[in-house]
PDB file of C-alpha atoms in Angstrom:
ATOM      1  CA  MET A   1     113.141 112.474  83.003  1.00  0.00           C
ATOM      2  CA  ARG A   2     110.408 110.090  84.125  1.00  0.00           C
ATOM      3  CA  ASP A   3     107.437 110.203  82.197  1.00  0.00           C
ATOM      4  CA  PRO A   4     104.660 111.740  84.404  1.00  0.00           C
ATOM      5  CA  HIS A   5     101.748 109.346  83.444  1.00  0.00           C
ATOM      6  CA  GLU A   6     103.491 105.852  84.545  1.00  0.00           C
ATOM      7  CA  PRO A   7     102.717 104.900  87.668  1.00  0.00           C
ATOM      8  CA  GLU A   8     105.543 104.136  90.433  1.00  0.00           C
ATOM      9  CA  ARG A   9     105.373 101.414  92.750  1.00  0.00           C
ATOM     10  CA  THR A  10     107.689 100.563  95.733  1.00  0.00           C
ATOM     11  CA  CYS A  11     109.799  97.704  96.483  1.00  0.00           C
ATOM     12  CA  VAL A  12     109.163  95.404  99.388  1.00  0.00           C
ATOM     13  CA  GLY A  13     113.039  94.079  99.609  1.00  0.00           C
ATOM     14  CA  CYS A  14     114.959  97.277  99.232  1.00  0.00           C
ATOM     15  CA  ARG A  15     112.134 100.109  99.416  1.00  0.00           C
ATOM     16  CA  GLY A  16     113.275 101.767  96.567  1.00  0.00           C
ATOM     17  CA  LYS A  17     110.634 103.337  93.845  1.00  0.00           C
ATOM     18  CA  ALA A  18     110.923 102.647  90.286  1.00  0.00           C
ATOM     19  CA  PRO A  19     108.375 102.683  87.296  1.00  0.00           C
ATOM     20  CA  LYS A  20     105.556  99.973  87.548  1.00  0.00           C
ATOM     21  CA  ARG A  21     106.511  98.197  84.297  1.00  0.00           C
ATOM     22  CA  SER A  22     110.317  97.561  85.906  1.00  0.00           C
ATOM     23  CA  LEU A  23     109.626  95.497  88.979  1.00  0.00           C
ATOM     24  CA  LEU A  24     107.901  92.192  89.345  1.00  0.00           C
ATOM     25  CA  ARG A  25     104.926  91.879  90.639  1.00  0.00           C
ATOM     26  CA  LEU A  26     103.575  89.229  93.104  1.00  0.00           C
ATOM     27  CA  ALA A  27      99.567  88.649  94.047  1.00  0.00           C
ATOM     28  CA  VAL A  28      97.730  86.604  96.198  1.00  0.00           C
ATOM     29  CA  ASP A  29      94.853  84.999  94.457  1.00  0.00           C
ATOM     30  CA  SER A  30      91.023  84.167  95.901  1.00  0.00           C
ATOM     31  CA  ASP A  31      92.445  81.006  97.337  1.00  0.00           C
ATOM     32  CA  GLY A  32      95.172  82.595  99.217  1.00  0.00           C
ATOM     33  CA  ARG A  33      98.089  81.140  97.005  1.00  0.00           C
ATOM     34  CA  VAL A  34     100.793  83.807  96.203  1.00  0.00           C
ATOM     35  CA  ALA A  35     102.320  83.614  92.697  1.00  0.00           C
ATOM     36  CA  VAL A  36     104.152  85.812  90.317  1.00  0.00           C
ATOM     37  CA  ASP A  37     101.856  88.088  87.992  1.00  0.00           C
ATOM     38  CA  PRO A  38     103.700  88.356  84.662  1.00  0.00           C
ATOM     39  CA  THR A  39     101.207  90.852  83.654  1.00  0.00           C
ATOM     40  CA  GLY A  40     100.758  92.849  86.180  1.00  0.00           C
ATOM     41  CA  ARG A  41      97.238  92.777  85.922  1.00  0.00           C
ATOM     42  CA  GLN A  42      96.050  89.853  87.754  1.00  0.00           C
ATOM     43  CA  PRO A  43      93.520  90.377  90.244  1.00  0.00           C
ATOM     44  CA  GLY A  44      94.028  90.215  94.380  1.00  0.00           C
ATOM     45  CA  ARG A  45      96.542  92.048  96.589  1.00  0.00           C
ATOM     46  CA  GLY A  46     100.017  92.646  95.143  1.00  0.00           C
ATOM     47  CA  ALA A  47     103.561  93.324  95.827  1.00  0.00           C
ATOM     48  CA  TYR A  48     106.610  94.768  93.916  1.00  0.00           C
ATOM     49  CA  LEU A  49     109.897  93.536  93.958  1.00  0.00           C
ATOM     50  CA  HIS A  50     113.188  94.993  91.508  1.00  0.00           C
ATOM     51  CA  ARG A  51     114.594  91.969  89.691  1.00  0.00           C
ATOM     52  CA  ASP A  52     117.360  91.520  91.684  1.00  0.00           C
ATOM     53  CA  ARG A  53     118.456  88.638  93.786  1.00  0.00           C
ATOM     54  CA  SER A  54     119.127  90.844  96.691  1.00  0.00           C
ATOM     55  CA  CYS A  55     115.580  92.458  96.929  1.00  0.00           C
ATOM     56  CA  VAL A  56     114.031  88.840  96.597  1.00  0.00           C
ATOM     57  CA  ASP A  57     116.405  87.674  99.748  1.00  0.00           C
ATOM     58  CA  ALA A  58     115.749  90.852 101.716  1.00  0.00           C
ATOM     59  CA  ALA A  59     112.043  90.806 100.908  1.00  0.00           C
ATOM     60  CA  LEU A  60     111.947  87.050 102.232  1.00  0.00           C
ATOM     61  CA  ALA A  61     114.398  87.019 104.953  1.00  0.00           C
ATOM     62  CA  HIS A  62     112.614  90.235 106.668  1.00  0.00           C
ATOM     63  CA  GLY A  63     109.092  89.113 106.172  1.00  0.00           C
ATOM     64  CA  ALA A  64     108.699  91.919 103.768  1.00  0.00           C
ATOM     65  CA  LEU A  65     106.757  90.330 101.705  1.00  0.00           C
ATOM     66  CA  VAL A  66     104.349  88.351 104.166  1.00  0.00           C
ATOM     67  CA  ARG A  67     103.716  91.828 105.364  1.00  0.00           C
ATOM     68  CA  ALA A  68     102.958  93.516 102.225  1.00  0.00           C
ATOM     69  CA  LEU A  69     100.776  90.641 100.815  1.00  0.00           C
ATOM     70  CA  GLY A  70      98.924  91.172 103.935  1.00  0.00           C
ATOM     71  CA  ALA A  71      99.456  87.132 104.850  1.00  0.00           C
ATOM     72  CA  GLY A  72      99.316  87.827 108.335  1.00  0.00           C
ATOM     73  CA  ALA A  73     102.134  85.623 110.589  1.00  0.00           C
ATOM     74  CA  ALA A  74     102.320  82.447 108.143  1.00  0.00           C
ATOM     75  CA  PRO A  75     104.512  82.605 104.965  1.00  0.00           C
ATOM     76  CA  PRO A  76     102.323  82.776 102.029  1.00  0.00           C
ATOM     77  CA  ASP A  77     103.363  79.801 100.521  1.00  0.00           C
ATOM     78  CA  PRO A  78     106.541  77.327 100.717  1.00  0.00           C
ATOM     79  CA  ALA A  79     109.223  79.441 100.588  1.00  0.00           C
ATOM     80  CA  ALA A  80     111.486  77.323  98.623  1.00  0.00           C
ATOM     81  CA  ARG A  81     108.615  77.269  95.816  1.00  0.00           C
ATOM     82  CA  LEU A  82     108.054  80.922  95.531  1.00  0.00           C
ATOM     83  CA  ARG A  83     111.871  81.319  95.691  1.00  0.00           C
ATOM     84  CA  GLN A  84     112.092  78.837  92.565  1.00  0.00           C
ATOM     85  CA  GLU A  85     108.968  80.815  90.643  1.00  0.00           C
ATOM     86  CA  ILE A  86     110.564  84.646  91.521  1.00  0.00           C
ATOM     87  CA  GLU A  87     114.349  83.554  90.286  1.00  0.00           C
ATOM     88  CA  GLY A  88     113.032  82.533  87.152  1.00  0.00           C
ATOM     89  CA  GLU A  89     111.439  86.011  86.326  1.00  0.00           C
ATOM     90  CA  LEU A  90     114.999  87.629  87.337  1.00  0.00           C
ATOM     91  CA  HIS A  91     117.185  89.333  84.897  1.00  0.00           C
ATOM     92  CA  ALA A  92     120.455  86.927  84.322  1.00  0.00           C
TER      93      ALA A  92
END
């Protein structure tokens, strides 16, 4: 049974809900740079992803990550750098 005090977030890749601590948070800082937020507490707009390659692929391919981060029509950062940083945080 889920702890009623643990917040849930929605994965932007698959739209599935999960406890906040089990998801990977990406945040936009004040300079507009997108980066992985390992602590989940950095200031700025954030988006959550399951630590699963299929969710990462879906979020990047369908533009869901850009929409969730409020980055407008332009990609938030070079996709190759962002993908590499995200994949460094994925479960093996």
